[in-house]
């Protein structure tokens, strides 16, 4: 039995940040990741929007949390954040949950810049009720993944175990004791123990909670697609249409290409169960089960792309001179708190589900809220 101070489960940005934060404070940390590499799921497959608040006119709490951490995230990841593109937010003339007056009051309340534009050659004002010049940045998920991988490799206080799952979790003398197995062949890899466990597995949150005998969160899970496109006329620019079943096109970090999403078409299949159950999972495939979901982009049973529909929807907001070329798509599971249906909020929720020994369930919201973990782990 190898002894650690902390066991962090999940090697996305939230697990990696928590592991580094604890290790830099002198803690001995085991970081357990199911896949062969870190950063393969939601921390790679996302819109890369460094939220400034604009996106959540119905959730001041999420908007304020994004804005609170934005400066620090930008400063600490400045080599991987694209800060010099033009970003527009717009309100669709039809079916929006917000209107110009509400949006402007919301921006004023949060003190985030928004300048109304009455004309612009790239946009179609027949479909846009209002267009705003805003300030929003985009982080680069690939570069950030490389940065955290390198930091973790160098950090002597972290023992990283890839391609590893927890087979059994028991308690003894105020410690968690875990049996770790190989994902594919189920062979026993090691036994570890620690007084504190942090579950940062996002789509697998409830699977881990159940394994540790703890309650599930009320979640929904969606197989989601992010398309990637280019455009000569709309290079290095971003547009997000608010607030409802609309969409976004914006730079994917510093990659030079644009990400594409649409509320109506990004999400393919939905699971309302505690664990992400999808009809594409096959009993015979141990690398993707409701208990331990896999990497959707690499899966031959992933849904057919909706990029054509997403692009057709977004196309309506642009003038005829703007053209887009589709490149490829990434897929992953997006998990959301069921309560977020009301206000579309994405808070990061950290719950202490067991005190002796300690078990923190860290359910991630926006990427720039990684620092929330410090609030609870500092004591
Ligand atoms: C389509 C989409 C668009 C998004 N857009 C944005 C955006 O523009 N801006 C923004 O800030 N946020 C965005 N988000 C949210 C953001 O991406 C996530 O909140 C964040 O990446 C979650 O990070 P994480 O580390 O918790 O999860 P992940 O990156 O998913 O990492 C969890 C890790 O746990 C591992 N794991 C799972 N089960 C086990 C197990 N049993 N044992 C060991 N390891 C396990 C997984 O393999 C994975 O590596 C988006 C999310 C999606 C899906």
PDB file of N, CA and C in Angstrom, residues 199-284:
ATOM      1  N   UNK A 199     -12.416  14.033  -6.526  1.00  0.00           N
ATOM      2  CA  UNK A 199     -12.977  13.481  -7.762  1.00  0.00           C
ATOM      3  C   UNK A 199     -13.135  14.619  -8.763  1.00  0.00           C
ATOM      4  N   UNK A 200     -12.291  14.616  -9.818  1.00  0.00           N
ATOM      5  CA  UNK A 200     -12.371  15.657 -10.863  1.00  0.00           C
ATOM      6  C   UNK A 200     -12.562  14.980 -12.205  1.00  0.00           C
ATOM      7  N   UNK A 201     -13.585  14.138 -12.296  1.00  0.00           N
ATOM      8  CA  UNK A 201     -13.744  13.326 -13.509  1.00  0.00           C
ATOM      9  C   UNK A 201     -14.891  13.805 -14.411  1.00  0.00           C
ATOM     10  N   UNK A 202     -15.524  14.913 -14.089  1.00  0.00           N
ATOM     11  CA  UNK A 202     -16.521  15.580 -14.941  1.00  0.00           C
ATOM     12  C   UNK A 202     -17.622  14.613 -15.394  1.00  0.00           C
ATOM     13  N   UNK A 203     -17.556  14.065 -16.620  1.00  0.00           N
ATOM     14  CA  UNK A 203     -18.648  13.200 -17.092  1.00  0.00           C
ATOM     15  C   UNK A 203     -18.760  11.926 -16.256  1.00  0.00           C
ATOM     16  N   UNK A 204     -17.667  11.528 -15.577  1.00  0.00           N
ATOM     17  CA  UNK A 204     -17.686  10.303 -14.768  1.00  0.00           C
ATOM     18  C   UNK A 204     -17.894  10.614 -13.282  1.00  0.00           C
ATOM     19  N   UNK A 205     -18.281  11.846 -12.971  1.00  0.00           N
ATOM     20  CA  UNK A 205     -18.418  12.270 -11.565  1.00  0.00           C
ATOM     21  C   UNK A 205     -19.243  11.277 -10.736  1.00  0.00           C
ATOM     22  N   UNK A 206     -20.441  10.938 -11.242  1.00  0.00           N
ATOM     23  CA  UNK A 206     -21.333  10.094 -10.438  1.00  0.00           C
ATOM     24  C   UNK A 206     -20.847   8.657 -10.350  1.00  0.00           C
ATOM     25  N   UNK A 207     -20.152   8.208 -11.389  1.00  0.00           N
ATOM     26  CA  UNK A 207     -19.616   6.852 -11.353  1.00  0.00           C
ATOM     27  C   UNK A 207     -18.630   6.714 -10.189  1.00  0.00           C
ATOM     28  N   UNK A 208     -17.779   7.722 -10.029  1.00  0.00           N
ATOM     29  CA  UNK A 208     -16.806   7.699  -8.931  1.00  0.00           C
ATOM     30  C   UNK A 208     -17.512   7.857  -7.588  1.00  0.00           C
ATOM     31  N   UNK A 209     -18.470   8.793  -7.514  1.00  0.00           N
ATOM     32  CA  UNK A 209     -19.207   8.954  -6.251  1.00  0.00           C
ATOM     33  C   UNK A 209     -19.834   7.623  -5.837  1.00  0.00           C
ATOM     34  N   UNK A 210     -20.420   6.915  -6.804  1.00  0.00           N
ATOM     35  CA  UNK A 210     -21.065   5.627  -6.484  1.00  0.00           C
ATOM     36  C   UNK A 210     -20.040   4.605  -6.029  1.00  0.00           C
ATOM     37  N   UNK A 211     -18.892   4.571  -6.684  1.00  0.00           N
ATOM     38  CA  UNK A 211     -17.836   3.618  -6.313  1.00  0.00           C
ATOM     39  C   UNK A 211     -17.370   3.833  -4.868  1.00  0.00           C
ATOM     40  N   UNK A 212     -17.391   5.092  -4.448  1.00  0.00           N
ATOM     41  CA  UNK A 212     -16.974   5.417  -3.075  1.00  0.00           C
ATOM     42  C   UNK A 212     -18.163   5.365  -2.098  1.00  0.00           C
ATOM     43  N   UNK A 213     -19.332   4.928  -2.582  1.00  0.00           N
ATOM     44  CA  UNK A 213     -20.513   4.792  -1.712  1.00  0.00           C
ATOM     45  C   UNK A 213     -21.121   6.145  -1.353  1.00  0.00           C
ATOM     46  N   UNK A 214     -20.981   7.126  -2.239  1.00  0.00           N
ATOM     47  CA  UNK A 214     -21.439   8.488  -1.935  1.00  0.00           C
ATOM     48  C   UNK A 214     -22.543   8.905  -2.910  1.00  0.00           C
ATOM     49  N   UNK A 215     -23.323   9.941  -2.554  1.00  0.00           N
ATOM     50  CA  UNK A 215     -24.475  10.294  -3.405  1.00  0.00           C
ATOM     51  C   UNK A 215     -24.079  10.873  -4.761  1.00  0.00           C
ATOM     52  N   UNK A 216     -25.007  10.718  -5.712  1.00  0.00           N
ATOM     53  CA  UNK A 216     -24.788  11.247  -7.058  1.00  0.00           C
ATOM     54  C   UNK A 216     -25.250  12.703  -7.134  1.00  0.00           C
ATOM     55  N   UNK A 217     -24.697  13.448  -8.085  1.00  0.00           N
ATOM     56  CA  UNK A 217     -25.216  14.781  -8.411  1.00  0.00           C
ATOM     57  C   UNK A 217     -26.314  14.611  -9.459  1.00  0.00           C
ATOM     58  N   UNK A 218     -27.257  15.551  -9.498  1.00  0.00           N
ATOM     59  CA  UNK A 218     -28.299  15.516 -10.542  1.00  0.00           C
ATOM     60  C   UNK A 218     -27.711  16.137 -11.804  1.00  0.00           C
ATOM     61  N   UNK A 219     -27.316  15.278 -12.753  1.00  0.00           N
ATOM     62  CA  UNK A 219     -26.640  15.745 -13.970  1.00  0.00           C
ATOM     63  C   UNK A 219     -27.399  15.308 -15.213  1.00  0.00           C
ATOM     64  N   UNK A 220     -27.169  16.010 -16.313  1.00  0.00           N
ATOM     65  CA  UNK A 220     -27.505  15.466 -17.632  1.00  0.00           C
ATOM     66  C   UNK A 220     -26.195  15.418 -18.427  1.00  0.00           C
ATOM     67  N   UNK A 221     -26.155  14.519 -19.386  1.00  0.00           N
ATOM     68  CA  UNK A 221     -24.930  14.340 -20.182  1.00  0.00           C
ATOM     69  C   UNK A 221     -25.317  14.402 -21.659  1.00  0.00           C
ATOM     70  N   UNK A 222     -24.478  15.081 -22.453  1.00  0.00           N
ATOM     71  CA  UNK A 222     -24.782  15.224 -23.882  1.00  0.00           C
ATOM     72  C   UNK A 222     -23.534  14.909 -24.692  1.00  0.00           C
ATOM     73  N   UNK A 223     -23.659  14.071 -25.721  1.00  0.00           N
ATOM     74  CA  UNK A 223     -22.530  13.917 -26.648  1.00  0.00           C
ATOM     75  C   UNK A 223     -22.516  15.170 -27.514  1.00  0.00           C
ATOM     76  N   UNK A 224     -21.430  15.909 -27.445  1.00  0.00           N
ATOM     77  CA  UNK A 224     -21.379  17.250 -28.044  1.00  0.00           C
ATOM     78  C   UNK A 224     -20.307  17.327 -29.112  1.00  0.00           C
ATOM     79  N   UNK A 225     -20.572  18.169 -30.089  1.00  0.00           N
ATOM     80  CA  UNK A 225     -19.645  18.335 -31.215  1.00  0.00           C
ATOM     81  C   UNK A 225     -19.183  19.790 -31.302  1.00  0.00           C
ATOM     82  N   UNK A 226     -17.897  19.966 -31.426  1.00  0.00           N
ATOM     83  CA  UNK A 226     -17.350  21.282 -31.770  1.00  0.00           C
ATOM     84  C   UNK A 226     -16.785  21.161 -33.185  1.00  0.00           C
ATOM     85  N   UNK A 227     -17.278  21.978 -34.115  1.00  0.00           N
ATOM     86  CA  UNK A 227     -16.749  21.974 -35.473  1.00  0.00           C
ATOM     87  C   UNK A 227     -15.577  22.945 -35.580  1.00  0.00           C
ATOM     88  N   UNK A 228     -14.743  22.731 -36.551  1.00  0.00           N
ATOM     89  CA  UNK A 228     -13.624  23.655 -36.793  1.00  0.00           C
ATOM     90  C   UNK A 228     -13.678  24.122 -38.237  1.00  0.00           C
ATOM     91  N   UNK A 229     -13.551  25.443 -38.428  1.00  0.00           N
ATOM     92  CA  UNK A 229     -13.742  26.051 -39.747  1.00  0.00           C
ATOM     93  C   UNK A 229     -12.685  27.141 -39.969  1.00  0.00           C
ATOM     94  N   UNK A 230     -12.593  27.594 -41.223  1.00  0.00           N
ATOM     95  CA  UNK A 230     -11.769  28.782 -41.506  1.00  0.00           C
ATOM     96  C   UNK A 230     -12.621  29.761 -42.322  1.00  0.00           C
ATOM     97  N   UNK A 231     -12.180  31.012 -42.351  1.00  0.00           N
ATOM     98  CA  UNK A 231     -12.862  32.023 -43.158  1.00  0.00           C
ATOM     99  C   UNK A 231     -11.876  33.145 -43.443  1.00  0.00           C
ATOM    100  N   UNK A 232     -11.788  33.557 -44.712  1.00  0.00           N
ATOM    101  CA  UNK A 232     -10.890  34.678 -45.035  1.00  0.00           C
ATOM    102  C   UNK A 232     -11.471  35.981 -44.486  1.00  0.00           C
ATOM    103  N   UNK A 233     -12.764  36.207 -44.765  1.00  0.00           N
ATOM    104  CA  UNK A 233     -13.376  37.490 -44.360  1.00  0.00           C
ATOM    105  C   UNK A 233     -13.542  37.585 -42.847  1.00  0.00           C
ATOM    106  N   UNK A 234     -13.736  36.444 -42.183  1.00  0.00           N
ATOM    107  CA  UNK A 234     -14.007  36.465 -40.736  1.00  0.00           C
ATOM    108  C   UNK A 234     -12.837  35.850 -39.947  1.00  0.00           C
ATOM    109  N   UNK A 235     -11.634  35.955 -40.504  1.00  0.00           N
ATOM    110  CA  UNK A 235     -10.469  35.412 -39.784  1.00  0.00           C
ATOM    111  C   UNK A 235     -10.208  36.252 -38.539  1.00  0.00           C
ATOM    112  N   UNK A 236      -9.808  35.585 -37.481  1.00  0.00           N
ATOM    113  CA  UNK A 236      -9.414  36.280 -36.251  1.00  0.00           C
ATOM    114  C   UNK A 236     -10.517  37.167 -35.664  1.00  0.00           C
ATOM    115  N   UNK A 237     -11.754  36.689 -35.813  1.00  0.00           N
ATOM    116  CA  UNK A 237     -12.903  37.405 -35.253  1.00  0.00           C
ATOM    117  C   UNK A 237     -13.828  36.382 -34.610  1.00  0.00           C
ATOM    118  N   UNK A 238     -14.720  36.870 -33.778  1.00  0.00           N
ATOM    119  CA  UNK A 238     -15.663  35.953 -33.152  1.00  0.00           C
ATOM    120  C   UNK A 238     -17.045  36.570 -33.066  1.00  0.00           C
ATOM    121  N   UNK A 239     -18.075  35.720 -33.206  1.00  0.00           N
ATOM    122  CA  UNK A 239     -19.464  36.167 -33.026  1.00  0.00           C
ATOM    123  C   UNK A 239     -20.192  35.151 -32.161  1.00  0.00           C
ATOM    124  N   UNK A 240     -20.867  35.645 -31.131  1.00  0.00           N
ATOM    125  CA  UNK A 240     -21.757  34.794 -30.341  1.00  0.00           C
ATOM    126  C   UNK A 240     -23.139  35.413 -30.373  1.00  0.00           C
ATOM    127  N   UNK A 241     -24.132  34.620 -30.754  1.00  0.00           N
ATOM    128  CA  UNK A 241     -25.502  35.120 -30.812  1.00  0.00           C
ATOM    129  C   UNK A 241     -26.230  34.623 -29.567  1.00  0.00           C
ATOM    130  N   UNK A 242     -26.870  35.548 -28.905  1.00  0.00           N
ATOM    131  CA  UNK A 242     -27.443  35.349 -27.585  1.00  0.00           C
ATOM    132  C   UNK A 242     -28.961  35.310 -27.664  1.00  0.00           C
ATOM    133  N   UNK A 243     -29.644  34.900 -26.771  1.00  0.00           N
ATOM    134  CA  UNK A 243     -29.426  34.044 -25.637  1.00  0.00           C
ATOM    135  C   UNK A 243     -30.519  33.007 -25.764  1.00  0.00           C
ATOM    136  N   UNK A 244     -30.168  31.803 -26.133  1.00  0.00           N
ATOM    137  CA  UNK A 244     -31.133  30.765 -26.437  1.00  0.00           C
ATOM    138  C   UNK A 244     -30.535  29.827 -27.471  1.00  0.00           C
ATOM    139  N   UNK A 245     -31.353  29.290 -28.386  1.00  0.00           N
ATOM    140  CA  UNK A 245     -30.870  28.235 -29.296  1.00  0.00           C
ATOM    141  C   UNK A 245     -30.089  28.798 -30.485  1.00  0.00           C
ATOM    142  N   UNK A 246     -29.025  29.509 -30.216  1.00  0.00           N
ATOM    143  CA  UNK A 246     -28.259  30.170 -31.276  1.00  0.00           C
ATOM    144  C   UNK A 246     -26.861  29.553 -31.346  1.00  0.00           C
ATOM    145  N   UNK A 247     -25.806  30.348 -31.508  1.00  0.00           N
ATOM    146  CA  UNK A 247     -24.498  29.707 -31.654  1.00  0.00           C
ATOM    147  C   UNK A 247     -23.337  30.671 -31.633  1.00  0.00           C
ATOM    148  N   UNK A 248     -22.155  30.109 -31.914  1.00  0.00           N
ATOM    149  CA  UNK A 248     -20.903  30.860 -31.817  1.00  0.00           C
ATOM    150  C   UNK A 248     -19.908  30.413 -32.862  1.00  0.00           C
ATOM    151  N   UNK A 249     -19.142  31.381 -33.341  1.00  0.00           N
ATOM    152  CA  UNK A 249     -17.954  31.098 -34.151  1.00  0.00           C
ATOM    153  C   UNK A 249     -16.863  31.975 -33.553  1.00  0.00           C
ATOM    154  N   UNK A 250     -15.730  31.383 -33.180  1.00  0.00           N
ATOM    155  CA  UNK A 250     -14.669  32.218 -32.599  1.00  0.00           C
ATOM    156  C   UNK A 250     -13.321  31.509 -32.681  1.00  0.00           C
ATOM    157  N   UNK A 251     -12.211  32.249 -32.554  1.00  0.00           N
ATOM    158  CA  UNK A 251     -10.902  31.599 -32.638  1.00  0.00           C
ATOM    159  C   UNK A 251     -10.749  30.498 -31.575  1.00  0.00           C
ATOM    160  N   UNK A 252     -10.179  29.367 -32.012  1.00  0.00           N
ATOM    161  CA  UNK A 252      -9.868  28.277 -31.066  1.00  0.00           C
ATOM    162  C   UNK A 252      -8.453  28.545 -30.583  1.00  0.00           C
ATOM    163  N   UNK A 253      -8.350  29.344 -29.550  1.00  0.00           N
ATOM    164  CA  UNK A 253      -7.047  29.729 -29.021  1.00  0.00           C
ATOM    165  C   UNK A 253      -6.194  30.380 -30.092  1.00  0.00           C
ATOM    166  N   UNK A 254      -4.926  29.961 -30.143  1.00  0.00           N
ATOM    167  CA  UNK A 254      -3.965  30.573 -31.061  1.00  0.00           C
ATOM    168  C   UNK A 254      -3.773  29.729 -32.320  1.00  0.00           C
ATOM    169  N   UNK A 255      -4.668  28.771 -32.540  1.00  0.00           N
ATOM    170  CA  UNK A 255      -4.473  27.804 -33.618  1.00  0.00           C
ATOM    171  C   UNK A 255      -4.634  28.417 -35.016  1.00  0.00           C
ATOM    172  N   UNK A 256      -5.284  29.570 -35.116  1.00  0.00           N
ATOM    173  CA  UNK A 256      -5.531  30.177 -36.427  1.00  0.00           C
ATOM    174  C   UNK A 256      -6.822  29.691 -37.057  1.00  0.00           C
ATOM    175  N   UNK A 257      -7.491  28.706 -36.458  1.00  0.00           N
ATOM    176  CA  UNK A 257      -8.788  28.264 -36.996  1.00  0.00           C
ATOM    177  C   UNK A 257      -9.910  28.662 -36.025  1.00  0.00           C
ATOM    178  N   UNK A 258     -11.138  28.549 -36.512  1.00  0.00           N
ATOM    179  CA  UNK A 258     -12.288  28.993 -35.723  1.00  0.00           C
ATOM    180  C   UNK A 258     -13.078  27.788 -35.231  1.00  0.00           C
ATOM    181  N   UNK A 259     -13.579  27.883 -34.012  1.00  0.00           N
ATOM    182  CA  UNK A 259     -14.475  26.822 -33.530  1.00  0.00           C
ATOM    183  C   UNK A 259     -15.913  27.232 -33.854  1.00  0.00           C
ATOM    184  N   UNK A 260     -16.758  26.214 -34.015  1.00  0.00           N
ATOM    185  CA  UNK A 260     -18.154  26.423 -34.409  1.00  0.00           C
ATOM    186  C   UNK A 260     -19.044  25.610 -33.487  1.00  0.00           C
ATOM    187  N   UNK A 261     -20.042  26.259 -32.908  1.00  0.00           N
ATOM    188  CA  UNK A 261     -21.005  25.497 -32.098  1.00  0.00           C
ATOM    189  C   UNK A 261     -22.384  26.129 -32.250  1.00  0.00           C
ATOM    190  N   UNK A 262     -23.387  25.347 -31.921  1.00  0.00           N
ATOM    191  CA  UNK A 262     -24.747  25.866 -31.992  1.00  0.00           C
ATOM    192  C   UNK A 262     -25.551  25.139 -30.925  1.00  0.00           C
ATOM    193  N   UNK A 263     -26.316  25.909 -30.188  1.00  0.00           N
ATOM    194  CA  UNK A 263     -27.062  25.292 -29.075  1.00  0.00           C
ATOM    195  C   UNK A 263     -27.992  24.202 -29.610  1.00  0.00           C
ATOM    196  N   UNK A 264     -28.541  24.411 -30.809  1.00  0.00           N
ATOM    197  CA  UNK A 264     -29.501  23.439 -31.357  1.00  0.00           C
ATOM    198  C   UNK A 264     -28.809  22.174 -31.881  1.00  0.00           C
ATOM    199  N   UNK A 265     -27.591  22.288 -32.418  1.00  0.00           N
ATOM    200  CA  UNK A 265     -27.005  21.145 -33.134  1.00  0.00           C
ATOM    201  C   UNK A 265     -25.708  20.592 -32.545  1.00  0.00           C
ATOM    202  N   UNK A 266     -25.089  21.310 -31.605  1.00  0.00           N
ATOM    203  CA  UNK A 266     -23.842  20.803 -31.008  1.00  0.00           C
ATOM    204  C   UNK A 266     -24.103  19.517 -30.219  1.00  0.00           C
ATOM    205  N   UNK A 267     -25.273  19.467 -29.576  1.00  0.00           N
ATOM    206  CA  UNK A 267     -25.563  18.332 -28.695  1.00  0.00           C
ATOM    207  C   UNK A 267     -26.330  17.275 -29.474  1.00  0.00           C
ATOM    208  N   UNK A 268     -25.786  16.078 -29.536  1.00  0.00           N
ATOM    209  CA  UNK A 268     -26.364  15.013 -30.351  1.00  0.00           C
ATOM    210  C   UNK A 268     -27.290  14.130 -29.532  1.00  0.00           C
ATOM    211  N   UNK A 269     -26.711  13.411 -28.576  1.00  0.00           N
ATOM    212  CA  UNK A 269     -27.522  12.479 -27.781  1.00  0.00           C
ATOM    213  C   UNK A 269     -27.529  12.975 -26.350  1.00  0.00           C
ATOM    214  N   UNK A 270     -28.650  12.791 -25.666  1.00  0.00           N
ATOM    215  CA  UNK A 270     -28.749  13.270 -24.273  1.00  0.00           C
ATOM    216  C   UNK A 270     -29.056  12.105 -23.344  1.00  0.00           C
ATOM    217  N   UNK A 271     -28.387  12.067 -22.188  1.00  0.00           N
ATOM    218  CA  UNK A 271     -28.684  11.069 -21.172  1.00  0.00           C
ATOM    219  C   UNK A 271     -29.092  11.808 -19.899  1.00  0.00           C
ATOM    220  N   UNK A 272     -30.282  11.473 -19.398  1.00  0.00           N
ATOM    221  CA  UNK A 272     -30.765  12.123 -18.186  1.00  0.00           C
ATOM    222  C   UNK A 272     -30.488  11.271 -16.945  1.00  0.00           C
ATOM    223  N   UNK A 273     -29.770  10.170 -17.147  1.00  0.00           N
ATOM    224  CA  UNK A 273     -29.479   9.301 -16.005  1.00  0.00           C
ATOM    225  C   UNK A 273     -28.261   9.811 -15.240  1.00  0.00           C
ATOM    226  N   UNK A 274     -28.058   9.272 -14.048  1.00  0.00           N
ATOM    227  CA  UNK A 274     -26.920   9.729 -13.226  1.00  0.00           C
ATOM    228  C   UNK A 274     -25.602   9.501 -13.957  1.00  0.00           C
ATOM    229  N   UNK A 275     -25.486   8.341 -14.636  1.00  0.00           N
ATOM    230  CA  UNK A 275     -24.280   8.047 -15.419  1.00  0.00           C
ATOM    231  C   UNK A 275     -24.585   8.297 -16.894  1.00  0.00           C
ATOM    232  N   UNK A 276     -23.570   8.638 -17.688  1.00  0.00           N
ATOM    233  CA  UNK A 276     -23.832   8.894 -19.112  1.00  0.00           C
ATOM    234  C   UNK A 276     -24.075   7.609 -19.896  1.00  0.00           C
ATOM    235  N   UNK A 277     -25.362   7.248 -20.070  1.00  0.00           N
ATOM    236  CA  UNK A 277     -25.756   6.057 -20.843  1.00  0.00           C
ATOM    237  C   UNK A 277     -26.064   6.486 -22.268  1.00  0.00           C
ATOM    238  N   UNK A 278     -25.399   5.873 -23.246  1.00  0.00           N
ATOM    239  CA  UNK A 278     -25.693   6.189 -24.648  1.00  0.00           C
ATOM    240  C   UNK A 278     -25.796   4.892 -25.447  1.00  0.00           C
ATOM    241  N   UNK A 279     -26.631   4.921 -26.497  1.00  0.00           N
ATOM    242  CA  UNK A 279     -26.817   3.681 -27.262  1.00  0.00           C
ATOM    243  C   UNK A 279     -25.576   3.310 -28.084  1.00  0.00           C
ATOM    244  N   UNK A 280     -24.621   4.236 -28.220  1.00  0.00           N
ATOM    245  CA  UNK A 280     -23.399   3.893 -28.966  1.00  0.00           C
ATOM    246  C   UNK A 280     -22.398   3.120 -28.108  1.00  0.00           C
ATOM    247  N   UNK A 281     -22.623   3.037 -26.790  1.00  0.00           N
ATOM    248  CA  UNK A 281     -21.694   2.269 -25.946  1.00  0.00           C
ATOM    249  C   UNK A 281     -21.987   0.787 -26.116  1.00  0.00           C
ATOM    250  N   UNK A 282     -20.933  -0.001 -26.277  1.00  0.00           N
ATOM    251  CA  UNK A 282     -21.149  -1.433 -26.462  1.00  0.00           C
ATOM    252  C   UNK A 282     -20.590  -2.195 -25.271  1.00  0.00           C
ATOM    253  N   UNK A 283     -21.361  -3.182 -24.864  1.00  0.00           N
ATOM    254  CA  UNK A 283     -20.973  -3.937 -23.664  1.00  0.00           C
ATOM    255  C   UNK A 283     -19.563  -4.510 -23.821  1.00  0.00           C
ATOM    256  N   UNK A 284     -19.219  -4.866 -25.091  1.00  0.00           N
ATOM    257  CA  UNK A 284     -17.936  -5.523 -25.317  1.00  0.00           C
ATOM    258  C   UNK A 284     -16.740  -4.570 -25.268  1.00  0.00           C
TER     259      UNK A 284
END
